[in-house]
Structure formats: structure tokens, C-alpha cells
Amino acid sequence: MPSVDDLFTPVDELRLTEPSYLRNSPDIGLNEATTAFSQKTPVMALDEGSRRVFGVPPTYQMVGEVSNFGISCHLMGITVEGHAKAKKVAKHLAARAMLHKLIEKGQQSEFGIPGETKEEAHRAVDGLAFGDVRIESSNEDPVLSVAQNENYPGKLQQLCQRNKFEIPQYSYGEEGPPNDRIFTTTCKVGGQEAVGVAKTKKASKNIASQKMLAIIEKGIVEMNEEPDLDQEVDDDMNPVVDGVQCSKPPGSDAMAVLTAILADPKRFESPTQEYRILEKKCVFGLTQCLLKISYCKPGEPSQSRVHHVFPGSHTTEEVAGLINCKVAASQLSCCRDKPDVDRTSSTISVKTVLRSHFHSLKETIIECTHYQVGWWSTMVLSTKLVRRASKFIPKVTRIAIISSANFATQTDQSTNLKEVLAKKIPAHNAKVKEFRQQHGNTVIQSVSIDMIYGGMRSMKGMVTETSVLDPEEGIRFRGHSIPECQEKLPRAPGGEEPLPEGIWWLLCTGDIPTESQTSAITKEWNARADLPSHVARMLDNFPDNLHPMAQFVAAIAALNNESKFAAAYSRGVPKSSYWEYAYEDSMDLLAKLPTVAAMIYRNLYRDGSAVGVIDPKKDWSANFCSMLGYDDPLFCELMRLYLVIHSDHEGGNVSAHTSHLVGSALSDPYLSFSAAMAGLAGPLHGLANQEVLLFLNKIVSEIGFNYTEQQLKEWLEKHLESGQVVPGYGHAVLRKTDPRYECQRQFALKHLPKDDLFKLVSTLYKITPDILLAHGKAKNPWPNVDAHSGVLLQYFGLNEMSFYTVLFGVSRALGCLSQLIWSRGMGLPLERPKSHSTEGLMKLAAAAAKKS
């Protein structure tokens, strides 16, 4: 811990006055960015920072005054004061003054205060909120900015329903002692967030809802502006254009008929079709989709007109339907015998088609215009257009080119994982229902007595959608092998290994995610990462001799008080929506696990040093590495690989099966995964890589690193003849080298080929399988994942073997929790197999013998 003299020069008591740099500056509004610092109060920010940097909290004392309250704040020899008409306000003003002093003393970065300059840091501190008020200046007594009798959550809900926006989602947090609680509510609509902080949960929710109302109302005003669409298309949106020849023969499809008419050489000479599909998403779940189709006769000037024809709003699914139902085809279809017919009257068919597809759309939204200029026809379909200048539009998405006479439905590019699951789960359940109706009584396996006594090994008794373990190919995540995942899944900028966020999306949906979908998971995990204060205190108070896995299990279980699933079940939500709350808990838990694991590591092996704060610019693995204290980019790459390959391994292993079993009783994800981690802590499941390292160290201690291949063979022979095993070799299911071993070996060959311990592992890989086969010691003599992982971790300095299982647990959460979401989504029942006594099995065996 740094000494006082290293940090500060003691000064006399200071009274808080308005900083000079603010006296002539405009008011600085509350920073809505989702950074950890901006969402805290001054007292919270100072308390957390001082504990992290100095290991002690600040102290406060009352200062007697007649007209108002005075609070003095003391920290490491520095004293400052805050004065206001309310005691709590005075305390926050004192804390804010101390933060300003810390900035002046050069402690900005240590306390996590954002800003590249001191002035920016000072402004960040003055932007901190106190409950339901803004602290404007030291000589002001803040007032409530929200009228508590207003029902802003209700108004927000009505506004979202009226405009077909996403329903508001709320998440809650609380800080401080029981007598001084501060509640934080985060309100999300689409991609926008608003935060409310207050002394009560209800007030914080009201404030967050009021802020979100202001954001949405401002966005609606901007959306209602009539932009120049020609300018939007030409300058802003840069659409994809595909010019194709109309050559498709006639068919039953209206567009095909039209194509054939236009392609008739007796009427036209090589007329062209041009399609433009433009899509732009705004944060409220709305989509602006512009579909333009033009036909022009050769020799005549090509005309380009774009018209705003739908003054309403539609979801992405509705836009896809608009394209798919070929409205343009019916609109532009013409009679072969009457080429001069006025086709403007055909608009009525467009309304009919639209209404048949979208019963919920109001008639006022269904408007369409058709334009006819000689032989040139164009029709434009568009939903609500949002100006690019609006801050609510993050980017423009170009839709794939549509080929001639074919309107294809676009792949769902939503970055909202919950939204994607909401489509996939019902479709999957319908498929399962049909399958069970047809094959429900089909027998797939006979169960032997040996299977029952043998731990049900190889018994087929579970449904797991996320991964399948093939004896010859190894693990496949949703049908993709590990090499395929390494090739297809998104990577960090400049990285070579797949991101765990990508494997999470794949396990949950079965789809290879895009970079934007992967980034959305990163952003959401970073936003959900804050650890409740009671869990942090519990971890800090654990004894040094408590095993890391025991701490890990306890901390996960202690997060149960934040369970949205448990709360929803208590409210009596329908069974069909269980998966939604399991999803929310799973996302929250995954976001917090790296912080939990890092606190355990720091407390046990780094003298309790602080883990720091989540960097919103970093991915899940990079933040985890930073909190552990490792900033080597290559170690981050290893961690990404490690977390991906250990993520899932079917549903029958101890941790996955435990999670499924406990979850089948409708225990929430926190309790289910805590139980899973208790199983992982067992020596037969999660301690194998430690045993491998101990085994390697034993070899080195007896024959050193200067061994010959023959010496190593003799040592192994002697080791096996003594009745011992070779840890890291063999597998209950696999009958070849574990692909997870192979990818770690490739990483080592590329990045640490000269490491002595890696060379030992490589030599063992070369000679051990033949020796095991000769001794008849294993059905599968090939190495598994545990034969290599410890060596890589030690190379980068992570030598604490008792912590390795915690790393394994962080990774395995990806598999267990994705399985849990699908178990609740599929409505899988309570797991309740039948058991038998030995006497009962003997009777069954005797009865079977008589029948044969």
C-alpha cells in the first residue's frame, strides 16, 4: 500500500467552494454514457476508489453550523468540507470536494475518474448525480428534479406501445449500508439507456423512465421530419445497386410474369431492372426500409425517383414481409395485350396484400403510390425514415442485392440475442412436438445393469441442444468443430482466436454471429458487470485458506438475491416465459463472473489488491485478464481460446448435468450454476489439469529437462508398472486426440515452441499412446484437453494451480447457462429417474433370464 507521504502533502482544512473553472462555464449535464463512474454518486465513487487504492474508506464527521449542515471528509491526511441544507447533500458535496483534491494530487487514473485532462476529470466529478438530484455547485441546495407523483413508467409503457417500440426493460442495483441505501435503475428501450439514482427503488425507476421519455420524444420529433429522400439515397445511404437483364421465362409468380413481359423482344430491346434495398435501424426497434424498382426502355433516359410513401413505422420482420410478399410485383404487373393501360389504379391491390400480411397495421399506415412515365415504371415502398443526422442511428446497413424476379427474405441480422431466441425457441418447440408425436415410443437404447452400477456411463438419457461429443471427431458446438469455430467466429481487432462472446451466441442460437452481434454481447456484459456490494464484502472477508472453488461457489449462490427468474416465478408468470428470465439471469451472471473470479485471485495471491473497473472498450476476456493483473495481449489471446474450448461438452458431464438437474426443479440460474461449480470442484471433474502439472513437475524433479526420449520411456514404464496412471490421457467418450488439445498445441507451437515444459508435453504426446496401448491401460490412449492447458497458463506466469478450476468454471458457464435457457425454453420437466436396490436389480435380472 502506498504511504501517505508518497501521495499527499498534508494541508489545512478546506471548505468546498465552487471551482474557478466552472464559474464561467455552461452547466454540465449528467453524462448518460454507460460507464461505471458516471453512474455513481460522489460518496460511492470516493468510497470504492479509496478502498481500492488505499485499502481504507474515507471518514465523515458533522461540523456544527446554525443555518445548515456541515460534513467534513477525511482521507489519508486530507480534510475537506461540504455544506448544505440537507445532511446527505452535504456529505456528497464533501465527497465531491475530496475527489477534486485527488485529481489535483494526480490520483485521477487510480480512482477511475474519466478524462484526458484534469479539467475533463473535474467536469466528470461535477457530473456525478446524487440520488434524484444534480449537484450543481457547492453553494446550492439541490432540489428534486422529478415529481414523485408522476407515473413516468406508465407513460413510457404507453408511448412505446403506441409507437410499436420495444417494451421498456428495467434493471436494478443498490449500494450503501441499510440506513443509507442508494438505488440505481437502468431503463433500456432498444439500444438506448437511461439511469435513475435515488433513495428509493421506486423513485430511481421513475427518474430513469422520465429520462427515457425525453430521449424517445426527441427521437420521434426527429423521425417526423420530412427529409429529402433523393439526397438521402444519393449522398447518405450509398445503396447497393444491381442492374440485371430481364431474361427469366414466364411463370406463375407475378414478378416473373412482369419480367417476361418486359423482356419480350417484340416490345423492348434489352430493358433493364434495377433494385435498391436500403435498411437503417434506429434504437427503438424500428426499421427504415426503402425498396425501389425501376424499369426503363433502351434509348430513353433512365429516371430515378424516390418517394416517402409510408408515414408510419414497422419492425424488421414487417419490412421483410413487405419485401417477401412481392407487393411491387402485383403493383407493376401489366397486361400483355394492353401496354398503354393506366396502371395507377392498381394501388388497391397493394393495400389488400399488406392487410393480409399484417393485421395489426392501421389503415392510415397503408399508403402506396405508383408512378407511370411512358414505358418507365417505378414503385417505392418505405417505412418511417429517420434522418442520418439523428444521434439514434449508429450506422447504415446495406442489404444484399436482390436478383432478378426474386425477392428473398434477408437473414435476421438483429443484435438483440433475446429477440433472436424469441423466434427460434417456438420454432424449435414445434419441431420437437411433431417429432415426439411421430416417434415418441421409439426405443433407442437398452440399459444394462453395468450401466446402472457404472455411473450411467454411455446411457442416453438427456436432451442437450448446444453441443454433441462424437467419439471420433470430438466436441461440436452446434454442429461446428473447434477448427471451424476458430475459423468462423469473430475475433478481437488484431486477434487470431475466437471471442467467447461469439461462442455464447452460437451455443444459444445455432448461428455463427456477425461482428456486430458479437460486439453487442460484449457491450451488454460490460454494462451488467457491476458486483453487488454484499458479494464483494463477502469475498473480501473470506479466510485466506478457503479454497478458490469454495469461494467461487459461495459468491455465485450469494448473487441469488438479484435473480429475475426467482422474482418472476414468485409473481406467477406463465411457464412459456420462464426462459426469458433465465436468459436475463444468465446474462447478468456471465457479466459478473470475471469480476468474482478476479477478486478471488487478487485476495488469495495478490495481497487483496483491487481488480479495477470494467473497460467498456475491451471484450469480456480482455477485461478478465486485466482484472487478474495480466495485460500481455498474447495472454488475452490464450484466455479467449481457453474460454471458448472449455465452454461446453454435452450435457452428461458432472457440471452440465448438475446444472440441468437443479434447474429442472426451477431453481434459478445462480443456484443451478453454483451447484454445477460444486461438482466441477471435485477431483474427478475439474482438477485434472492440476494433476497434469504435478505429474510433469514430478518428471522434471526426477530426470530434469536434459532427458533423452529413451529415458522418458523408461520412466513412464516404471510409473505405470507401479500402478499409477498418466494424467491427461484417455477420455470417457473420445477415441482420438482431443481437438481441444490439438488447438492448444498449435498455439504453443506458434508462440512458445522453445519452452521446456512444452517440449516435455510434446515428447510425451509422441511416446505415451504406444506405451499405454502396450500396457492395455486405456481404451483411448490419446491426450485430452487437460494435458496441455496448465502448461500454457504457467508459461504466462499464472502458476497458482488451485485457481485453474475457477478459470474452467468461468468458461463452463457459457455452456451450462445456454443449456439452462434452452431447458426452460423447451419446457423440459423435473428430472426424476427411477432407482433400484441391488436386490431389486437381482430380481429384474432373474425375471429377464426366465424370459430368455
Short mmCIF file of C-alpha atoms in Angstrom, two decimals, residues 274-681:
data_model
loop_
_atom_site.label_atom_id
_atom_site.label_comp_id
_atom_site.label_asym_id
_atom_site.label_seq_id
_atom_site.Cartn_x
_atom_site.Cartn_y
_atom_site.Cartn_z
CA GLU A 274 -32.79 -2.09 -61.06
CA TYR A 275 -33.40 -2.99 -57.44
CA ARG A 276 -32.39 -0.99 -54.42
CA ILE A 277 -32.91 -2.25 -50.91
CA LEU A 278 -31.88 0.08 -48.14
CA GLU A 279 -32.26 -0.60 -44.46
CA LYS A 280 -31.46 1.58 -41.50
CA LYS A 281 -32.25 0.60 -37.91
CA CYS A 282 -32.96 3.02 -35.12
CA VAL A 283 -32.57 2.20 -31.45
CA PHE A 284 -36.25 1.68 -30.72
CA GLY A 285 -36.57 -1.44 -32.85
CA LEU A 286 -37.91 0.47 -35.85
CA THR A 287 -36.57 -0.07 -39.30
CA GLN A 288 -36.42 2.23 -42.29
CA CYS A 289 -36.50 0.11 -45.40
CA LEU A 290 -36.57 1.63 -48.87
CA LEU A 291 -37.38 -0.63 -51.81
CA LYS A 292 -37.03 0.89 -55.24
CA ILE A 293 -37.68 -0.86 -58.56
CA SER A 294 -37.16 0.88 -61.89
CA TYR A 295 -37.82 -0.20 -65.47
CA CYS A 296 -36.65 1.79 -68.45
CA LYS A 297 -36.86 1.34 -72.21
CA PRO A 298 -33.49 1.34 -74.03
CA GLY A 299 -32.72 4.58 -75.72
CA GLU A 300 -34.75 6.58 -73.22
CA PRO A 301 -33.11 8.38 -70.31
CA SER A 302 -33.14 6.42 -67.09
CA GLN A 303 -35.07 8.21 -64.40
CA SER A 304 -34.59 7.86 -60.69
CA ARG A 305 -37.30 8.89 -58.28
CA VAL A 306 -37.69 8.09 -54.63
CA HIS A 307 -40.81 8.85 -52.65
CA HIS A 308 -41.68 8.59 -48.98
CA VAL A 309 -44.92 6.63 -49.05
CA PHE A 310 -45.34 5.02 -45.62
CA PRO A 311 -45.66 7.66 -42.91
CA GLY A 312 -45.66 5.00 -40.22
CA SER A 313 -43.25 2.66 -38.52
CA HIS A 314 -42.61 -1.05 -38.92
CA THR A 315 -40.46 -3.68 -37.29
CA THR A 316 -37.71 -5.53 -39.13
CA GLU A 317 -39.98 -8.55 -39.51
CA GLU A 318 -42.70 -6.48 -41.14
CA VAL A 319 -40.24 -4.98 -43.58
CA ALA A 320 -39.01 -8.44 -44.52
CA GLY A 321 -42.64 -9.39 -45.11
CA LEU A 322 -43.19 -6.34 -47.29
CA ILE A 323 -40.35 -7.46 -49.49
CA ASN A 324 -41.30 -11.11 -49.43
CA CYS A 325 -44.96 -10.67 -50.39
CA LYS A 326 -43.87 -9.15 -53.69
CA VAL A 327 -46.02 -6.07 -53.42
CA ALA A 328 -44.01 -4.45 -56.16
CA ALA A 329 -44.81 -7.30 -58.49
CA SER A 330 -48.56 -7.01 -58.07
CA GLN A 331 -48.31 -3.24 -58.26
CA LEU A 332 -46.40 -3.16 -61.55
CA SER A 333 -47.91 -6.17 -63.29
CA CYS A 334 -49.40 -5.17 -66.61
CA CYS A 335 -51.46 -6.67 -69.38
CA ARG A 336 -49.59 -8.05 -72.41
CA ASP A 337 -52.40 -7.04 -74.74
CA LYS A 338 -52.89 -3.51 -73.34
CA PRO A 339 -49.48 -1.91 -72.88
CA ASP A 340 -50.95 1.57 -72.64
CA VAL A 341 -53.31 0.80 -69.78
CA ASP A 342 -53.28 3.26 -66.90
CA ARG A 343 -51.72 1.22 -64.13
CA THR A 344 -52.09 3.78 -61.39
CA SER A 345 -55.36 2.22 -60.31
CA SER A 346 -53.63 -0.96 -59.17
CA THR A 347 -52.69 0.59 -55.83
CA ILE A 348 -55.69 -1.02 -54.19
CA SER A 349 -54.16 -4.49 -54.56
CA VAL A 350 -51.15 -3.33 -52.58
CA LYS A 351 -53.31 -2.43 -49.59
CA THR A 352 -55.02 -5.81 -49.82
CA VAL A 353 -51.71 -7.69 -49.78
CA LEU A 354 -50.41 -5.61 -46.89
CA ARG A 355 -53.51 -6.12 -44.79
CA SER A 356 -53.42 -9.85 -45.38
CA HIS A 357 -49.86 -9.95 -44.04
CA PHE A 358 -50.10 -7.52 -41.15
CA HIS A 359 -53.48 -7.40 -39.47
CA SER A 360 -52.13 -5.14 -36.74
CA LEU A 361 -51.22 -2.30 -39.09
CA LYS A 362 -53.61 0.62 -39.18
CA GLU A 363 -55.16 1.67 -42.47
CA THR A 364 -53.62 5.10 -42.13
CA ILE A 365 -50.20 3.48 -42.43
CA ILE A 366 -51.04 1.56 -45.59
CA GLU A 367 -50.34 4.06 -48.28
CA CYS A 368 -48.65 3.43 -51.57
CA THR A 369 -48.10 5.40 -54.72
CA HIS A 370 -47.38 4.18 -58.23
CA TYR A 371 -45.82 6.37 -60.87
CA GLN A 372 -46.02 5.81 -64.62
CA VAL A 373 -43.94 7.77 -67.10
CA GLY A 374 -44.14 6.29 -70.61
CA TRP A 375 -42.54 2.86 -70.57
CA TRP A 376 -40.79 3.61 -67.32
CA SER A 377 -42.42 2.47 -64.12
CA THR A 378 -41.31 2.74 -60.57
CA MET A 379 -42.83 1.92 -57.24
CA VAL A 380 -41.35 2.69 -53.88
CA LEU A 381 -42.14 1.09 -50.52
CA SER A 382 -40.73 2.66 -47.43
CA THR A 383 -41.23 2.66 -43.70
CA LYS A 384 -40.58 5.53 -41.36
CA LEU A 385 -37.43 7.31 -42.40
CA VAL A 386 -35.07 8.55 -39.74
CA ARG A 387 -32.54 11.22 -40.53
CA ARG A 388 -28.97 10.09 -40.52
CA ALA A 389 -28.18 13.20 -38.53
CA SER A 390 -30.11 11.76 -35.62
CA LYS A 391 -27.86 10.52 -32.85
CA PHE A 392 -30.07 7.44 -32.51
CA ILE A 393 -28.79 5.89 -35.75
CA PRO A 394 -25.49 4.11 -35.16
CA LYS A 395 -24.85 3.05 -38.74
CA VAL A 396 -26.30 2.21 -42.12
CA THR A 397 -26.73 -1.44 -43.04
CA ARG A 398 -26.65 -2.41 -46.68
CA ILE A 399 -28.95 -5.24 -47.60
CA ALA A 400 -27.82 -7.92 -50.01
CA ILE A 401 -28.54 -7.48 -53.70
CA ILE A 402 -31.82 -8.98 -54.80
CA SER A 403 -31.53 -10.92 -58.03
CA SER A 404 -33.92 -10.50 -60.94
CA ALA A 405 -37.51 -11.65 -60.39
CA ASN A 406 -36.75 -12.85 -56.87
CA PHE A 407 -37.47 -11.14 -53.58
CA ALA A 408 -35.55 -13.16 -50.97
CA THR A 409 -36.10 -12.77 -47.25
CA GLN A 410 -32.98 -11.44 -45.60
CA THR A 411 -31.17 -13.28 -42.81
CA ASP A 412 -32.03 -11.92 -39.38
CA GLN A 413 -29.25 -9.53 -38.50
CA SER A 414 -30.66 -8.45 -35.15
CA THR A 415 -28.03 -7.78 -32.50
CA ASN A 416 -30.60 -8.47 -29.76
CA LEU A 417 -29.90 -12.06 -28.70
CA LYS A 418 -33.12 -12.30 -26.69
CA GLU A 419 -35.08 -11.19 -29.72
CA VAL A 420 -33.44 -13.89 -31.85
CA LEU A 421 -34.16 -16.55 -29.24
CA ALA A 422 -37.79 -15.45 -29.07
CA LYS A 423 -38.11 -16.54 -32.71
CA LYS A 424 -36.03 -19.70 -32.53
CA ILE A 425 -37.48 -21.29 -29.39
CA PRO A 426 -41.11 -21.53 -30.58
CA ALA A 427 -40.00 -22.86 -33.97
CA HIS A 428 -37.82 -25.49 -32.31
CA ASN A 429 -40.58 -26.49 -29.91
CA ALA A 430 -42.97 -27.02 -32.82
CA LYS A 431 -40.42 -29.29 -34.47
CA VAL A 432 -39.89 -31.26 -31.26
CA LYS A 433 -43.65 -31.61 -30.75
CA GLU A 434 -44.12 -33.08 -34.22
CA PHE A 435 -41.10 -35.37 -33.74
CA ARG A 436 -42.40 -36.71 -30.44
CA GLN A 437 -45.84 -37.31 -31.89
CA GLN A 438 -44.32 -39.46 -34.61
CA HIS A 439 -41.51 -41.19 -32.71
CA GLY A 440 -42.24 -40.77 -29.02
CA ASN A 441 -42.43 -44.51 -28.39
CA THR A 442 -39.30 -45.40 -30.37
CA VAL A 443 -36.72 -47.33 -28.29
CA ILE A 444 -33.19 -46.02 -28.84
CA GLN A 445 -31.20 -47.98 -26.26
CA SER A 446 -31.31 -50.90 -23.87
CA VAL A 447 -30.00 -50.27 -20.36
CA SER A 448 -27.73 -52.87 -18.79
CA ILE A 449 -27.03 -53.50 -15.13
CA ASP A 450 -23.39 -52.48 -15.70
CA MET A 451 -24.57 -49.10 -16.95
CA ILE A 452 -26.51 -48.54 -13.74
CA TYR A 453 -23.60 -49.53 -11.49
CA GLY A 454 -21.13 -47.74 -13.77
CA GLY A 455 -22.36 -44.20 -13.21
CA MET A 456 -24.81 -44.38 -16.15
CA ARG A 457 -21.83 -44.05 -18.49
CA SER A 458 -22.90 -44.06 -22.16
CA MET A 459 -26.56 -44.20 -21.14
CA LYS A 460 -28.62 -41.96 -23.41
CA GLY A 461 -30.94 -40.13 -21.06
CA MET A 462 -30.78 -36.36 -21.70
CA VAL A 463 -31.56 -33.76 -24.35
CA THR A 464 -28.85 -31.15 -24.91
CA GLU A 465 -29.08 -28.85 -27.91
CA THR A 466 -25.86 -26.87 -27.57
CA SER A 467 -23.14 -29.44 -28.30
CA VAL A 468 -22.53 -33.06 -29.24
CA LEU A 469 -19.47 -35.13 -28.40
CA ASP A 470 -18.52 -37.52 -31.17
CA PRO A 471 -16.07 -40.32 -30.23
CA GLU A 472 -14.10 -39.77 -33.43
CA GLU A 473 -14.48 -36.05 -34.17
CA GLY A 474 -14.57 -34.63 -30.65
CA ILE A 475 -16.84 -31.85 -29.50
CA ARG A 476 -19.04 -29.99 -31.95
CA PHE A 477 -20.66 -26.75 -30.87
CA ARG A 478 -24.00 -26.60 -32.66
CA GLY A 479 -22.53 -28.75 -35.41
CA HIS A 480 -19.26 -26.80 -35.73
CA SER A 481 -15.93 -28.38 -34.85
CA ILE A 482 -13.30 -26.45 -32.91
CA PRO A 483 -11.22 -25.69 -36.03
CA GLU A 484 -14.37 -24.45 -37.74
CA CYS A 485 -15.18 -22.23 -34.77
CA GLN A 486 -11.66 -20.83 -34.82
CA GLU A 487 -12.13 -20.03 -38.48
CA LYS A 488 -15.68 -18.67 -38.45
CA LEU A 489 -16.27 -16.95 -35.12
CA PRO A 490 -15.47 -13.23 -34.83
CA ARG A 491 -12.15 -12.22 -33.31
CA ALA A 492 -10.91 -9.21 -31.40
CA PRO A 493 -9.31 -6.49 -33.54
CA GLY A 494 -5.87 -7.76 -34.49
CA GLY A 495 -6.51 -11.09 -32.75
CA GLU A 496 -6.42 -14.63 -34.09
CA GLU A 497 -8.53 -16.57 -31.59
CA PRO A 498 -12.35 -16.56 -31.42
CA LEU A 499 -14.15 -14.43 -28.88
CA PRO A 500 -16.15 -16.20 -26.13
CA GLU A 501 -18.98 -13.78 -26.88
CA GLY A 502 -19.21 -15.44 -30.28
CA ILE A 503 -19.37 -18.97 -28.87
CA TRP A 504 -22.13 -17.80 -26.49
CA TRP A 505 -24.20 -16.55 -29.44
CA LEU A 506 -23.54 -19.79 -31.31
CA LEU A 507 -24.49 -22.01 -28.35
CA CYS A 508 -27.67 -20.04 -27.77
CA THR A 509 -28.87 -19.72 -31.36
CA GLY A 510 -27.03 -22.23 -33.52
CA ASP A 511 -25.93 -19.34 -35.76
CA ILE A 512 -22.43 -18.06 -36.41
CA PRO A 513 -22.71 -14.45 -35.20
CA THR A 514 -21.68 -11.36 -37.08
CA GLU A 515 -19.14 -8.94 -35.64
CA SER A 516 -21.93 -6.55 -34.68
CA GLN A 517 -23.84 -9.31 -32.88
CA THR A 518 -20.70 -10.32 -31.01
CA SER A 519 -19.96 -6.70 -30.10
CA ALA A 520 -23.50 -6.34 -28.79
CA ILE A 521 -22.88 -9.20 -26.33
CA THR A 522 -19.61 -7.59 -25.22
CA LYS A 523 -21.34 -4.28 -24.64
CA GLU A 524 -24.18 -5.88 -22.71
CA TRP A 525 -21.86 -7.92 -20.47
CA ASN A 526 -19.77 -4.86 -19.72
CA ALA A 527 -22.91 -2.94 -18.79
CA ARG A 528 -24.13 -5.71 -16.45
CA ALA A 529 -20.80 -6.38 -14.75
CA ASP A 530 -21.16 -4.42 -11.51
CA LEU A 531 -20.92 -6.67 -8.47
CA PRO A 532 -23.36 -6.16 -5.57
CA SER A 533 -21.65 -4.75 -2.51
CA HIS A 534 -22.66 -7.66 -0.26
CA VAL A 535 -20.90 -10.15 -2.55
CA ALA A 536 -17.76 -8.02 -2.71
CA ARG A 537 -17.70 -7.73 1.09
CA MET A 538 -18.19 -11.48 1.46
CA LEU A 539 -15.27 -12.24 -0.86
CA ASP A 540 -13.06 -9.75 0.98
CA ASN A 541 -13.90 -11.37 4.31
CA PHE A 542 -13.21 -14.98 3.36
CA PRO A 543 -10.20 -16.55 5.12
CA ASP A 544 -7.02 -16.98 3.10
CA ASN A 545 -7.10 -20.75 3.49
CA LEU A 546 -10.57 -21.18 1.91
CA HIS A 547 -10.19 -22.93 -1.46
CA PRO A 548 -10.84 -20.73 -4.51
CA MET A 549 -13.63 -23.02 -5.71
CA ALA A 550 -15.39 -22.87 -2.35
CA GLN A 551 -15.32 -19.07 -2.61
CA PHE A 552 -16.49 -19.22 -6.23
CA VAL A 553 -19.45 -21.45 -5.35
CA ALA A 554 -20.46 -19.27 -2.41
CA ALA A 555 -20.24 -16.00 -4.35
CA ILE A 556 -22.39 -17.32 -7.19
CA ALA A 557 -25.03 -18.53 -4.75
CA ALA A 558 -24.94 -15.17 -2.96
CA LEU A 559 -25.90 -13.41 -6.21
CA ASN A 560 -29.24 -15.22 -5.98
CA ASN A 561 -30.90 -12.21 -4.35
CA GLU A 562 -30.74 -10.46 -7.75
CA SER A 563 -32.46 -13.30 -9.60
CA LYS A 564 -35.07 -12.11 -12.07
CA PHE A 565 -36.14 -15.72 -12.61
CA ALA A 566 -36.94 -16.27 -8.93
CA ALA A 567 -38.85 -12.99 -8.78
CA ALA A 568 -40.81 -13.83 -11.92
CA TYR A 569 -41.71 -17.28 -10.63
CA SER A 570 -42.97 -15.73 -7.40
CA ARG A 571 -45.18 -13.38 -9.45
CA GLY A 572 -46.67 -16.36 -11.26
CA VAL A 573 -45.51 -15.63 -14.80
CA PRO A 574 -46.56 -18.22 -17.40
CA LYS A 575 -44.32 -21.21 -17.92
CA SER A 576 -43.79 -20.26 -21.56
CA SER A 577 -41.88 -17.15 -20.47
CA TYR A 578 -39.56 -18.86 -17.96
CA TRP A 579 -36.75 -18.88 -20.48
CA GLU A 580 -36.80 -15.06 -20.75
CA TYR A 581 -35.97 -14.66 -17.07
CA ALA A 582 -33.45 -17.50 -17.18
CA TYR A 583 -31.83 -15.57 -20.03
CA GLU A 584 -31.69 -12.34 -18.01
CA ASP A 585 -30.13 -14.12 -15.02
CA SER A 586 -27.66 -15.91 -17.27
CA MET A 587 -26.53 -12.68 -18.93
CA ASP A 588 -26.14 -11.00 -15.55
CA LEU A 589 -24.19 -13.93 -14.14
CA LEU A 590 -21.86 -14.21 -17.13
CA ALA A 591 -21.15 -10.49 -16.89
CA LYS A 592 -20.22 -10.75 -13.20
CA LEU A 593 -18.23 -14.00 -13.17
CA PRO A 594 -14.90 -12.48 -14.32
CA THR A 595 -15.08 -9.92 -11.50
CA VAL A 596 -15.90 -12.64 -8.95
CA ALA A 597 -13.03 -14.83 -10.18
CA ALA A 598 -10.59 -11.90 -10.29
CA MET A 599 -11.44 -10.83 -6.73
CA ILE A 600 -10.79 -14.37 -5.51
CA TYR A 601 -7.45 -14.41 -7.33
CA ARG A 602 -6.36 -10.97 -6.08
CA ASN A 603 -7.39 -11.69 -2.49
CA LEU A 604 -5.56 -15.02 -2.35
CA TYR A 605 -2.48 -14.38 -4.47
CA ARG A 606 -2.03 -10.62 -4.87
CA ASP A 607 -2.44 -9.33 -1.31
CA GLY A 608 -6.01 -8.24 -1.87
CA SER A 609 -5.17 -5.61 -4.49
CA ALA A 610 -8.12 -4.10 -6.33
CA VAL A 611 -9.38 -5.62 -9.56
CA GLY A 612 -10.08 -2.23 -11.12
CA VAL A 613 -13.11 -1.36 -13.20
CA ILE A 614 -14.56 -2.74 -16.40
CA ASP A 615 -13.20 -1.04 -19.51
CA PRO A 616 -16.15 -0.65 -21.92
CA LYS A 617 -13.73 -0.68 -24.85
CA LYS A 618 -12.43 -4.16 -24.03
CA ASP A 619 -14.01 -7.54 -24.70
CA TRP A 620 -15.00 -10.00 -21.97
CA SER A 621 -11.68 -11.89 -21.98
CA ALA A 622 -9.50 -8.78 -22.11
CA ASN A 623 -11.32 -7.26 -19.12
CA PHE A 624 -10.95 -10.56 -17.27
CA CYS A 625 -7.19 -10.62 -17.93
CA SER A 626 -6.82 -7.01 -16.82
CA MET A 627 -8.68 -7.68 -13.58
CA LEU A 628 -6.44 -10.69 -12.94
CA GLY A 629 -3.45 -8.40 -13.48
CA TYR A 630 -2.28 -9.64 -16.89
CA ASP A 631 -2.04 -7.14 -19.74
CA ASP A 632 0.02 -9.19 -22.22
CA PRO A 633 -2.03 -9.24 -25.48
CA LEU A 634 -0.83 -12.80 -26.12
CA PHE A 635 -2.18 -13.91 -22.73
CA CYS A 636 -5.53 -12.35 -23.69
CA GLU A 637 -5.45 -14.40 -26.88
CA LEU A 638 -4.78 -17.55 -24.87
CA MET A 639 -7.62 -16.70 -22.49
CA ARG A 640 -10.04 -16.25 -25.39
CA LEU A 641 -9.05 -19.64 -26.74
CA TYR A 642 -9.22 -21.25 -23.29
CA LEU A 643 -12.67 -19.87 -22.53
CA VAL A 644 -14.04 -20.98 -25.90
CA ILE A 645 -12.76 -24.56 -25.94
CA HIS A 646 -13.75 -25.30 -22.33
CA SER A 647 -17.20 -23.74 -22.70
CA ASP A 648 -19.37 -26.80 -23.35
CA HIS A 649 -19.08 -30.58 -23.52
CA GLU A 650 -22.53 -32.10 -23.99
CA GLY A 651 -24.93 -32.39 -21.10
CA GLY A 652 -23.81 -35.54 -19.31
CA ASN A 653 -20.63 -34.36 -17.57
CA VAL A 654 -20.91 -33.60 -13.87
CA SER A 655 -21.15 -29.80 -14.06
CA ALA A 656 -23.56 -29.63 -17.02
CA HIS A 657 -25.75 -32.43 -15.66
CA THR A 658 -25.82 -30.86 -12.18
CA SER A 659 -26.87 -27.51 -13.61
CA HIS A 660 -29.61 -29.21 -15.63
CA LEU A 661 -30.80 -31.32 -12.70
CA VAL A 662 -31.01 -28.44 -10.22
CA GLY A 663 -32.52 -26.18 -12.87
CA SER A 664 -35.21 -28.76 -13.61
CA ALA A 665 -36.55 -28.11 -10.11
CA LEU A 666 -36.92 -24.47 -11.27
CA SER A 667 -34.08 -23.26 -9.10
CA ASP A 668 -32.79 -20.03 -10.61
CA PRO A 669 -29.61 -19.95 -12.74
CA TYR A 670 -27.50 -18.67 -9.84
CA LEU A 671 -28.33 -21.64 -7.62
CA SER A 672 -28.17 -24.09 -10.53
CA PHE A 673 -24.75 -22.94 -11.66
CA SER A 674 -23.45 -22.72 -8.10
CA ALA A 675 -24.33 -26.41 -7.71
CA ALA A 676 -22.62 -27.14 -11.02
CA MET A 677 -19.45 -25.49 -9.77
CA ALA A 678 -19.54 -27.60 -6.62
CA GLY A 679 -19.44 -30.59 -8.96
CA LEU A 680 -16.63 -29.08 -11.02
CA ALA A 681 -14.56 -28.70 -7.84
#
